[in-house]
Amino acid sequence: MLKPASAAGQQAAVKLTAGCIRRLAEGVPCATLAPLVQVVAKRVGRDNAQDEFADRRTTLSISDGQHFMLAILSPDIQDPAEGSIIQLLEWKRGAYEGLPAIFLNDWDQSSAQVFDVVGPPVGIHTISLGTPDRVEKVEQAGANLPCVTSAAMAPPRPVATPMRRRMSPDMPLSDPVETSPGPGRPTAHTAHAAHGPSGVSSLPLVPIAQLSLSMPRCRVRARVLSKSGIRAFTNSRGSSQLFSMDLMDSDGACTRATCFGVAVDKFYPAIQVKKIYEITGASVKQANPRYCRYPMELTLDERGAFLTALPEDGTIPPIPYKFVPIAELSLAVLGTSCDVLGVVHSLEDPVSVVTKNGPRMKRQAILLDSSKASIALNLWAEKAEIELAVGMVVFVRAARVSEFQGRTLDLNEASFVETNPDDPRAFQLQAWHQSCGQDEPIRPLSGLVSGGRGKKRNLAEALAEDSLLANQGERSSSARTVNFHQVSATVVAVRNDRAPFYWVENGQCAAGHICPEPAARFNLSLQVADAFACVHCQAFGEEAELLADVPAAELAVLDDERMAGNLQAEKTYTRIFRNMLFRRWAFTLKCRKENYEGRVRLQVSVDRLAPVDSVAESHRMLQEMKSMALHVNL
C-alpha cells in the first residue's frame, strides 16, 4: 500500500468526495451522483490455476480520505493506477469475503496524475449491510464471493467512458451476474416444467415495460420475434460466443435477451421463433443504444436462468407484421427495415461466395406481390438453408433495403422468414398469383442501377466534370483518377466494322477474368446521347450482353459463319446490331483518367446498365420540380 501523504501533498491532491465510502457501504445515495475516490491499493486476480475465473477481476481499495473499502472491477474495463483519483460512474453494492464492497462497472479519470494516500483512511469493517433483498453467489476474481445486490445507486449511462478496453462491438458493456447451482436446481433447461429453487421460481412475473435495474433477476413471459445466429467474438478474456433474440410480451412491449459462452450451447437449440417461453432468473441491465434499440435487455446465464416452453393460449399476440408493397420499395430509404409479403417467383441454388469475412453461403429468391413488382431477397449463411419453393408464399420480417444492381432485400439478425403462413393475407396473395398474377407484366426493382455509384446528372454535366478530371494536376497521389455518373441516355450508334468481342485464352484474360477454356467476351464501342450531349464509351462483358441481348459466344459463331459467306448469318448479325440502336437505358458511366504514350486521356466505359424505371424516374423528376418551385417561392 502507498504511504500516507504529507500535509503539503494532501493539499495538492484532488479534493475527494467526503463521506462517500460510508454511504456506499451503507447503501445510502451519495451527495453527488459520481463521487471522487482515491485508489490506495490494487490486487490483480489470484494465483489459482484450477479456477476457470482466475485473473478475471481486479480488487481495489478505494478511499475518500476518511474511510476505505473494497471495489471489484468488472473484467471488461481498464484497471486504474494506485494513487490515482477516479470518478465512480456505474456500480452495485455488495459484499466480498464478508466485507462491504462495490462491484464497479464504469469509472472515469480526469487526470493521469498519481498522488500519495490522502488520510490516513480507516477501513469499513463494522458497517452493517442492512437487510439484503437477495444474496447470490458471484464468481469474482477467481473465487465464489457472496454478493448482496441492491438497486444501483448511480443512474444508468447511455454510453461507455473512454477508459474501457477496446472490445468487440458485439460484447456487452458489463458481465451478467452468474449464479451457481443451489440444492435441487436443475442443470439443464427443458421444455417441461423446469423450475429453479424457491428463490428463483418464486420471482413475480414482470411485464417487459416494467423492467428496471432495481431487479437483479426477473421472470418474463414472451414470444420470440427473432433469433440471431451464433457469433464468435474475442476480448481481453479470450474467445467466446453469443446469440440474441427479440421478445414481445402480452402488452406488445419488446426487449432483447442475449446468451454468452456456455449458455449459447444450452439455450440456442431449444429456442424457436414464434414460440412462447417463460424465462426465469434472467439478469436485467441497461441496454447499450449502439447495439440494442430497447431501453433494457436481459442476459441468460447457464446456471441462473431457466426456460419453459408454453402453449399458445391467445394471451400473447402473434408476430406484428407491417407489410410494405414491393412497388413502394423503389422509394424506400436505403438501410431501413420493412416487412414484405410475397410469392417466390424464382429461386437460385445456394452458392459459396467469398466475402471479406471468408466464404459464406448465399441464395437469392425473387419475390413478387399484387403491386405487380418484384425484388430480390438475399439469404445468407444458415438462412440460405430455409426450405423455399417457387409459388410459395412467404412473410419476411425486418428485411433491410439495400442497393446492388437495383433494390434488393437482405436479412439481418433480427429478420425472420415465415413460409406458407396460416394467415388470410397469405391465402389472398396465393389466390391472386394462381388466377392472374403469373401472367401479368411485372416491374423488377432488382437489376436497376438507380442509387448506384455516382450522382444522377445529364451527359453535359458529366462531360464538364470529366474535363476537370483531365485537367487536374498530379500534385499528390490522392488526386482522383475515376468519376462515376448516373445518366439516362439512348444508344445512337454501335461500331460494327470489327468484331465486337475478344477471346479469353489460356484460361485468363488481361482483365483477370478466368475461364476453364477459350471463350468470347464482348467489347462493344457505343455512342450514347441525351438531350444535352453525346459521348463515346465501351461496354464489356455482362453489360454488353444486356445491350446485344445475345451471348458473346453466339455472336462469335455468327461472325465466323458470315465471314464464310453464309447470307442468313449475315442478316442475323446485322439485325442484332440494328436492335441495339435507339433504346434508352439507365447507365452508370465510369470515366477513368489514363496516361497513354505520355499523354493524358479519358476512357469512358459502362459500369452498369438496366432498363429505365419510368415510374421511379417520374417520381424523381417530380421531386426536382417541387424543390425548384419551393426555391422560386422563397
XYZ file of C-alpha atoms in Angstrom:
634
model
C 0.000 0.000 0.000
C 1.099 3.567 -0.636
C 2.410 5.648 2.216
C 0.270 8.445 3.655
C 0.969 11.794 2.067
C 2.441 14.760 3.809
C 0.309 17.781 4.609
C 1.613 19.578 1.538
C 0.900 16.515 -0.570
C -2.626 16.318 0.826
C -3.267 19.953 -0.027
C -2.000 19.379 -3.558
C -4.211 16.332 -4.011
C -7.509 16.497 -5.833
C -10.408 17.020 -3.468
C -12.259 13.763 -2.707
C -15.983 13.344 -2.008
C -16.082 13.347 1.780
C -18.152 10.629 3.455
C -18.950 8.777 0.230
C -17.304 5.476 1.344
C -19.540 5.156 4.418
C -22.599 5.942 2.281
C -21.570 3.362 -0.314
C -21.139 0.704 2.358
C -24.496 1.509 3.941
C -26.319 1.661 0.610
C -27.227 5.330 1.072
C -27.138 7.571 -2.033
C -24.085 9.804 -2.132
C -24.283 13.576 -2.141
C -23.009 13.528 -5.719
C -24.007 11.071 -8.439
C -20.365 10.442 -9.418
C -18.194 10.552 -6.247
C -14.432 11.086 -6.446
C -12.324 8.491 -4.616
C -8.648 7.525 -4.495
C -7.235 4.091 -5.351
C -4.998 3.258 -2.391
C -4.272 -0.414 -3.255
C -4.807 -2.871 -6.089
C -4.708 -6.650 -6.388
C -4.938 -8.270 -9.827
C -6.674 -11.685 -9.794
C -5.494 -14.696 -7.781
C -2.904 -17.374 -8.285
C -5.395 -20.203 -8.626
C -4.732 -22.180 -11.794
C -7.621 -24.573 -11.106
C -10.201 -21.825 -11.073
C -11.560 -21.014 -14.533
C -12.387 -17.491 -13.372
C -8.890 -16.758 -12.030
C -7.358 -13.406 -13.003
C -10.700 -12.205 -14.293
C -11.212 -9.285 -11.943
C -9.126 -6.716 -10.165
C -9.713 -5.883 -6.493
C -9.204 -2.256 -5.443
C -9.162 -0.438 -2.131
C -10.805 2.944 -2.635
C -10.766 5.809 -0.147
C -12.469 9.149 0.416
C -9.681 10.297 2.759
C -11.565 9.125 5.871
C -12.513 5.500 5.156
C -11.624 2.879 2.570
C -13.492 -0.152 1.230
C -13.175 -2.805 -1.463
C -14.168 -2.308 -5.107
C -14.285 -5.250 -7.550
C -13.741 -4.195 -11.166
C -15.804 -5.614 -13.996
C -13.491 -7.681 -16.232
C -14.168 -5.587 -19.332
C -12.828 -2.247 -18.053
C -9.324 -0.938 -17.589
C -7.529 -1.040 -14.224
C -6.709 2.335 -12.621
C -3.265 3.010 -11.178
C -2.581 3.046 -7.438
C -2.779 6.583 -6.094
C -4.955 7.829 -8.950
C -8.184 9.760 -8.414
C -11.148 8.180 -10.158
C -14.810 9.061 -10.538
C -17.324 6.273 -9.894
C -19.937 6.094 -12.653
C -21.685 2.703 -12.517
C -21.565 0.328 -9.589
C -23.549 -2.124 -7.479
C -23.392 -2.559 -3.715
C -22.363 -5.996 -2.433
C -20.011 -7.953 -0.199
C -16.627 -9.576 -0.728
C -15.248 -12.138 1.743
C -17.656 -10.820 4.383
C -16.623 -7.189 3.878
C -18.709 -4.410 2.337
C -17.758 -3.830 -1.307
C -18.999 -2.373 -4.541
C -18.838 -4.056 -7.954
C -17.622 -1.338 -10.291
C -18.817 -1.409 -13.906
C -17.604 2.003 -15.081
C -15.263 4.735 -13.939
C -13.513 7.770 -15.342
C -10.316 9.648 -14.630
C -9.831 13.332 -15.350
C -6.062 13.307 -14.789
C -3.299 10.746 -15.129
C -1.506 12.197 -12.081
C -0.777 9.826 -9.174
C -0.927 11.056 -5.544
C 0.191 9.747 -2.185
C -2.558 8.383 0.054
C -4.809 11.137 1.419
C -5.696 10.452 5.002
C -4.810 8.160 6.614
C -8.163 6.422 5.983
C -9.527 3.601 8.141
C -11.305 0.503 6.877
C -15.061 -0.005 6.898
C -15.354 -3.244 8.900
C -18.253 -2.642 11.244
C -20.778 -1.027 8.939
C -23.991 -3.051 8.790
C -25.024 -4.105 5.278
C -28.677 -3.837 6.155
C -31.308 -6.363 5.120
C -30.336 -7.747 1.738
C -33.023 -8.044 -0.902
C -31.284 -11.127 -2.284
C -27.986 -12.952 -1.731
C -26.264 -14.513 -4.736
C -23.003 -16.341 -5.327
C -20.967 -14.218 -7.687
C -17.833 -15.584 -9.306
C -15.359 -12.769 -8.957
C -11.559 -12.676 -9.183
C -11.154 -16.445 -9.065
C -13.406 -17.155 -6.062
C -17.123 -17.539 -5.293
C -17.996 -14.323 -3.492
C -21.233 -13.663 -1.598
C -22.785 -10.591 -3.176
C -25.653 -8.594 -1.705
C -27.217 -6.817 -4.666
C -29.434 -3.789 -4.363
C -30.756 -1.067 -6.611
C -27.993 0.733 -8.440
C -27.192 3.970 -6.661
C -25.785 5.579 -9.803
C -28.070 6.443 -12.726
C -27.619 4.451 -15.932
C -25.326 5.994 -18.535
C -26.200 5.588 -22.226
C -22.593 5.303 -23.383
C -19.356 3.864 -22.029
C -16.482 6.005 -20.866
C -13.200 6.190 -22.798
C -11.494 4.139 -20.079
C -12.993 0.894 -21.355
C -10.727 -1.514 -23.146
C -11.239 -1.981 -26.854
C -13.850 -4.706 -27.188
C -15.788 -6.495 -29.861
C -18.811 -4.422 -30.966
C -20.977 -7.384 -30.034
C -19.661 -7.612 -26.454
C -21.866 -6.137 -23.717
C -20.578 -3.299 -21.572
C -20.663 -5.395 -18.404
C -20.928 -9.027 -17.444
C -24.156 -10.554 -16.214
C -24.256 -11.762 -12.622
C -23.821 -15.524 -12.799
C -25.390 -17.750 -10.164
C -24.073 -21.097 -9.049
C -26.478 -24.056 -8.782
C -28.251 -24.416 -5.475
C -29.569 -27.601 -3.909
C -32.028 -29.295 -6.195
C -31.534 -26.794 -9.030
C -31.792 -28.452 -12.453
C -28.635 -28.351 -14.542
C -30.267 -28.302 -17.983
C -33.214 -26.483 -19.480
C -36.157 -28.491 -20.695
C -39.397 -27.827 -22.465
C -41.160 -29.314 -19.446
C -41.783 -27.603 -16.146
C -38.188 -26.601 -15.430
C -38.077 -24.578 -12.246
C -35.205 -23.490 -10.074
C -35.160 -23.310 -6.295
C -37.782 -21.360 -4.481
C -35.690 -18.173 -4.621
C -35.891 -18.179 -8.409
C -39.187 -19.875 -9.203
C -40.977 -17.565 -6.787
C -39.960 -14.463 -8.726
C -43.022 -12.423 -9.731
C -43.992 -12.255 -13.400
C -42.891 -8.839 -14.664
C -44.157 -7.044 -17.804
C -41.307 -6.125 -20.110
C -42.217 -2.436 -19.913
C -41.558 -2.512 -16.129
C -38.055 -3.996 -16.271
C -35.556 -1.898 -14.319
C -32.123 -2.056 -12.741
C -33.706 -2.451 -9.299
C -34.441 -6.108 -10.052
C -31.227 -8.143 -10.388
C -33.226 -11.163 -11.622
C -36.623 -11.306 -13.271
C -39.253 -13.618 -14.742
C -40.899 -12.721 -18.050
C -43.306 -14.479 -20.385
C -42.901 -13.547 -24.061
C -42.981 -14.622 -27.684
C -39.707 -14.901 -29.627
C -39.853 -12.461 -32.535
C -36.395 -13.169 -33.945
C -33.320 -15.244 -33.197
C -29.835 -14.384 -34.409
C -27.183 -16.816 -35.471
C -24.298 -17.795 -33.201
C -21.447 -15.310 -33.448
C -17.910 -15.610 -32.151
C -16.102 -12.700 -30.511
C -12.788 -12.078 -28.797
C -11.986 -9.735 -25.917
C -9.370 -9.436 -23.179
C -10.548 -12.720 -21.597
C -10.240 -14.726 -24.798
C -12.692 -16.075 -27.353
C -16.346 -16.834 -26.739
C -19.714 -16.880 -28.499
C -23.121 -15.237 -28.239
C -26.574 -15.056 -29.758
C -29.556 -12.794 -29.109
C -33.314 -12.864 -29.548
C -36.088 -10.278 -29.555
C -39.021 -10.878 -27.199
C -42.564 -9.483 -27.043
C -44.997 -9.889 -24.140
C -48.789 -9.742 -23.932
C -48.760 -5.926 -23.837
C -46.758 -5.685 -27.059
C -43.646 -4.395 -25.259
C -40.341 -5.728 -26.573
C -36.833 -6.341 -25.307
C -33.747 -8.283 -26.288
C -32.217 -11.256 -24.486
C -28.611 -12.363 -25.025
C -26.732 -15.557 -24.149
C -22.957 -15.844 -23.851
C -20.496 -18.722 -23.719
C -21.878 -21.993 -22.358
C -25.385 -20.517 -22.237
C -25.375 -20.475 -26.039
C -24.990 -24.264 -26.155
C -27.692 -24.616 -23.527
C -30.435 -22.385 -24.932
C -29.840 -21.996 -28.676
C -31.143 -25.427 -29.793
C -34.343 -25.106 -27.712
C -35.485 -21.650 -28.793
C -37.719 -21.336 -31.842
C -39.024 -18.168 -33.434
C -42.805 -17.559 -32.956
C -42.905 -19.790 -29.857
C -43.830 -18.580 -26.348
C -41.464 -19.102 -23.409
C -41.282 -18.239 -19.754
C -37.774 -17.060 -18.863
C -36.914 -17.230 -15.178
C -33.797 -15.858 -13.490
C -32.540 -13.631 -16.315
C -30.468 -10.651 -15.214
C -31.528 -7.119 -16.182
C -29.125 -4.494 -17.456
C -29.189 -1.115 -19.121
C -29.101 -1.606 -22.897
C -26.307 -0.116 -24.950
C -28.094 2.014 -27.587
C -25.341 1.236 -30.094
C -26.374 -2.414 -30.220
C -29.916 -2.554 -28.811
C -32.908 -0.354 -29.607
C -34.746 -1.206 -26.374
C -34.151 0.589 -23.017
C -33.456 -2.642 -21.082
C -32.073 -6.008 -22.092
C -31.805 -9.422 -20.471
C -28.879 -11.790 -20.095
C -29.389 -15.540 -19.676
C -26.558 -17.427 -17.998
C -26.251 -21.181 -17.982
C -26.886 -21.692 -14.252
C -29.115 -18.890 -13.023
C -31.623 -18.749 -15.878
C -34.265 -21.305 -16.848
C -36.534 -21.683 -19.839
C -40.026 -23.163 -20.071
C -41.922 -23.582 -23.346
C -45.587 -22.585 -23.096
C -48.550 -23.495 -25.327
C -50.493 -20.977 -27.374
C -53.294 -19.603 -25.221
C -54.100 -16.349 -27.019
C -52.674 -14.092 -24.302
C -49.662 -13.004 -26.357
C -50.443 -11.595 -29.820
C -48.833 -13.075 -32.954
C -45.842 -11.510 -34.655
C -46.887 -7.980 -35.704
C -46.232 -7.564 -39.428
C -46.410 -4.152 -41.128
C -46.248 -5.116 -44.793
C -44.975 -2.699 -47.419
C -45.950 -3.272 -51.081
C -42.904 -4.241 -53.133
C -43.609 -1.472 -55.669
C -43.089 1.142 -52.905
C -39.622 -0.177 -52.054
C -38.159 1.720 -55.025
C -38.680 4.907 -52.980
C -37.725 3.472 -49.579
C -34.713 4.905 -47.760
C -31.692 2.639 -48.052
C -30.792 0.856 -44.823
C -34.299 0.908 -43.378
C -36.110 -2.268 -42.374
C -39.520 -3.354 -43.602
C -41.899 -6.326 -43.662
C -42.704 -7.864 -47.047
C -45.405 -10.300 -48.141
C -44.590 -12.033 -51.426
C -44.692 -15.101 -53.619
C -41.449 -16.829 -54.610
C -41.287 -16.130 -58.351
C -37.867 -17.713 -58.979
C -35.214 -19.335 -56.820
C -31.484 -19.899 -57.209
C -29.445 -22.735 -55.780
C -27.182 -21.900 -52.810
C -23.648 -20.926 -53.807
C -20.491 -20.189 -51.833
C -19.467 -16.525 -52.061
C -16.097 -15.190 -50.904
C -16.570 -12.151 -48.649
C -14.182 -10.089 -46.549
C -15.073 -12.344 -43.609
C -14.396 -15.530 -45.567
C -16.623 -17.785 -47.679
C -20.377 -17.682 -46.986
C -23.369 -19.440 -48.461
C -25.722 -17.211 -50.454
C -29.064 -17.871 -52.069
C -31.289 -15.438 -53.925
C -35.063 -15.585 -54.305
C -37.181 -13.238 -56.414
C -40.398 -12.187 -54.649
C -43.443 -10.559 -56.250
C -46.763 -9.358 -54.886
C -50.061 -7.904 -56.083
C -48.447 -4.467 -56.599
C -47.025 -6.069 -59.791
C -43.410 -5.554 -58.796
C -40.632 -7.969 -57.892
C -37.482 -7.710 -55.788
C -34.543 -9.964 -54.966
C -34.276 -11.393 -51.445
C -30.714 -12.356 -50.465
C -30.406 -15.226 -47.985
C -27.021 -15.608 -46.289
C -25.368 -18.279 -44.145
C -27.853 -20.507 -42.301
C -30.812 -18.566 -43.770
C -29.752 -19.870 -47.201
C -30.892 -23.306 -45.982
C -34.519 -22.210 -45.483
C -36.795 -24.535 -47.435
C -38.312 -22.482 -50.252
C -40.076 -23.376 -53.494
C -41.399 -21.456 -56.483
C -45.016 -20.416 -55.860
C -44.633 -20.465 -52.064
C -45.978 -17.516 -50.064
C -43.550 -16.058 -47.517
C -43.748 -13.426 -44.787
C -40.417 -11.601 -44.384
C -39.983 -9.612 -41.186
C -37.429 -6.802 -40.719
C -35.691 -7.147 -44.086
C -33.147 -4.425 -44.799
C -33.499 -2.401 -48.010
C -30.156 -2.317 -49.815
C -28.802 -1.372 -53.209
C -26.859 -3.686 -55.504
C -27.777 -3.583 -59.177
C -31.079 -2.148 -58.100
C -33.123 -2.511 -54.946
C -32.691 -5.744 -53.003
C -33.661 -7.093 -49.583
C -31.110 -8.516 -47.144
C -31.826 -10.434 -43.966
C -30.077 -9.353 -40.787
C -30.048 -10.883 -37.315
C -33.497 -9.543 -36.455
C -35.026 -10.817 -39.703
C -37.331 -13.797 -39.929
C -38.828 -15.684 -42.897
C -42.159 -17.458 -42.354
C -43.055 -19.918 -45.126
C -46.623 -20.867 -46.073
C -48.137 -18.911 -43.158
C -51.632 -19.778 -41.940
C -52.912 -16.250 -42.494
C -55.788 -14.782 -44.596
C -53.355 -12.345 -46.230
C -51.251 -15.262 -47.467
C -54.323 -17.043 -48.837
C -55.420 -13.894 -50.675
C -51.981 -13.431 -52.300
C -51.847 -17.113 -53.245
C -55.237 -16.842 -54.967
C -54.114 -13.745 -56.910
C -50.926 -15.440 -58.053
C -52.714 -18.588 -59.217
C -55.514 -16.736 -61.015
C -53.726 -13.922 -62.866
C -50.505 -12.929 -61.134
C -48.290 -15.286 -63.150
C -49.395 -13.759 -66.470
C -49.411 -10.043 -65.619
C -46.405 -7.836 -66.510
C -44.096 -7.435 -63.519
C -41.835 -4.423 -62.873
C -38.495 -5.680 -61.474
C -36.818 -3.494 -58.858
C -33.651 -5.598 -58.806
C -31.188 -5.280 -61.669
C -31.681 -1.486 -61.887
C -28.821 0.936 -61.363
C -30.787 3.664 -59.583
C -28.939 4.651 -56.438
C -25.632 3.184 -57.637
C -22.247 4.855 -57.638
C -22.088 8.456 -58.761
C -24.725 11.182 -58.944
C -27.691 11.466 -61.239
C -26.856 14.001 -63.992
C -27.140 14.606 -67.732
C -24.335 13.938 -70.198
C -23.313 17.606 -70.481
C -22.764 17.792 -66.716
C -20.846 14.510 -66.814
C -18.557 15.765 -69.595
C -17.915 19.006 -67.711
C -16.874 17.126 -64.590
C -14.683 14.756 -66.613
C -12.891 17.715 -68.199
C -11.878 18.841 -64.719
C -10.608 15.322 -64.107
C -8.430 15.554 -67.222
C -7.038 18.995 -66.329
C -6.200 18.332 -62.674
C -2.507 18.107 -61.886
C -0.630 15.145 -60.492
C 0.454 17.027 -57.391
C -0.299 14.194 -54.991
C -1.040 10.508 -55.017
C -4.534 11.264 -53.694
C -5.585 13.000 -56.942
C -8.760 11.497 -58.357
C -8.486 9.281 -61.405
C -12.082 7.960 -61.727
C -15.525 9.558 -61.981
C -18.896 7.802 -61.891
C -22.084 9.241 -63.382
C -25.683 8.040 -63.485
C -27.328 9.065 -66.734
C -30.412 8.103 -68.720
C -29.340 8.011 -72.372
C -30.167 6.424 -75.723
C -27.813 4.257 -77.789
C -27.462 6.124 -81.122
C -24.572 4.190 -82.718
C -22.741 0.876 -82.328
C -19.494 0.232 -84.166
C -19.721 -2.926 -86.286
C -16.771 -2.620 -88.662
C -14.803 -5.015 -86.478
C -15.624 -7.984 -84.287
C -17.367 -6.715 -81.107
C -15.713 -9.346 -78.922
C -12.329 -10.731 -77.935
C -11.188 -14.179 -76.916
C -10.236 -15.145 -73.373
C -7.454 -17.634 -73.985
C -5.280 -19.805 -71.725
C -7.942 -19.588 -69.026
C -7.480 -15.875 -68.199
C -7.704 -12.503 -69.932
C -5.803 -9.283 -69.227
C -8.684 -8.068 -67.043
C -8.344 -11.101 -64.787
C -11.483 -12.979 -65.941
C -10.844 -16.699 -65.584
C -12.373 -19.297 -67.909
C -11.640 -23.030 -67.996
C -11.354 -22.872 -71.808
C -11.130 -20.152 -74.504
C -14.343 -18.118 -74.669
C -15.637 -14.995 -76.394
C -16.179 -11.842 -74.334
C -17.993 -8.702 -75.509
C -16.203 -5.426 -76.233
C -18.751 -3.032 -77.767
C -17.973 0.512 -78.886
C -21.041 2.707 -78.373
C -22.236 6.230 -78.806
C -24.933 7.308 -76.335
C -26.804 10.610 -76.239
C -29.413 12.526 -74.330
C -30.974 15.958 -74.884
C -27.767 17.727 -73.826
C -24.720 15.910 -75.214
C -23.300 12.789 -76.840
C -20.424 10.596 -75.628
C -18.455 7.578 -76.850
C -17.991 4.681 -74.435
C -17.096 0.986 -74.229
C -19.273 -1.811 -72.893
C -17.770 -5.105 -71.753
C -18.977 -8.498 -70.573
C -22.400 -8.766 -68.967
C -23.358 -5.125 -69.619
C -22.663 -5.503 -73.339
C -24.589 -8.776 -73.344
C -27.640 -6.913 -71.994
C -27.335 -4.423 -74.834
C -26.934 -7.072 -77.537
C -29.495 -9.417 -75.965
C -27.410 -12.415 -77.141
C -24.410 -14.216 -75.599
C -20.983 -13.308 -76.922
C -20.357 -16.944 -77.902
C -23.436 -16.934 -80.153
C -22.356 -13.702 -81.829
C -18.877 -15.164 -82.379
C -20.401 -18.170 -84.187
C -22.471 -15.853 -86.383
C -19.363 -13.806 -87.165
C -17.496 -16.944 -88.310
C -20.420 -18.070 -90.469
C -20.924 -14.705 -92.146
C -17.219 -14.459 -92.859
C -17.564 -17.868 -94.542
C -20.300 -16.465 -96.844
C -23.479 -17.527 -95.004
C -26.098 -14.911 -96.011
C -28.552 -15.916 -93.274
C -25.863 -15.442 -90.645
C -25.092 -12.008 -92.178
C -28.742 -10.945 -91.850
C -28.970 -12.169 -88.249
C -25.681 -10.461 -87.375
C -26.910 -7.158 -88.878
C -30.283 -7.424 -87.114
C -28.582 -7.822 -83.725
C -26.703 -4.554 -84.205
C -29.803 -2.785 -85.504
C -31.836 -3.865 -82.474
C -29.301 -2.245 -80.151
C -29.987 1.226 -81.598
C -32.383 3.841 -80.233
C -33.040 2.042 -76.970
C -32.992 4.072 -73.758
C -31.089 2.733 -70.768
C -30.165 3.791 -67.256
C -26.353 3.876 -67.386
C -23.690 4.144 -64.741
C -20.737 5.511 -66.721
C -17.195 5.173 -65.440
C -14.659 7.747 -66.641
C -11.049 6.768 -65.952
C -8.026 9.026 -66.345
C -5.134 7.213 -68.033
C -1.648 8.004 -69.270
C -1.132 6.651 -72.784
C 2.213 7.186 -74.522
C 2.916 10.230 -72.374
C -0.488 11.792 -72.958
C -3.460 12.058 -70.614
C -6.685 10.618 -71.974
C -10.122 9.763 -70.587
C -11.565 6.296 -71.098
C -15.355 6.096 -70.638
C -16.945 2.682 -70.070
C -20.301 1.291 -68.981
C -20.063 0.204 -65.340
C -23.720 -0.845 -65.057
C -26.894 -0.544 -67.057
C -30.543 -1.545 -66.832
C -33.838 -0.611 -68.463
C -35.063 2.783 -67.328
C -37.524 2.548 -64.448
C -40.089 5.008 -65.757
C -42.064 5.152 -62.521
C -39.015 5.876 -60.356
C -37.744 8.362 -62.945
C -41.072 10.173 -62.922
C -41.054 10.376 -59.110
C -37.507 11.744 -59.162
C -38.357 14.409 -61.741
C -41.479 15.354 -59.800
C -39.444 15.805 -56.627
C -36.966 18.008 -58.514
C -39.792 20.137 -59.861
C -41.288 20.558 -56.387
C -37.875 21.505 -54.999
C -37.347 24.085 -57.746
C -40.823 25.535 -57.174
C -40.122 25.812 -53.453
C -36.895 27.740 -54.074
C -38.680 30.068 -56.503
C -41.393 30.822 -53.923
C -38.752 31.541 -51.285
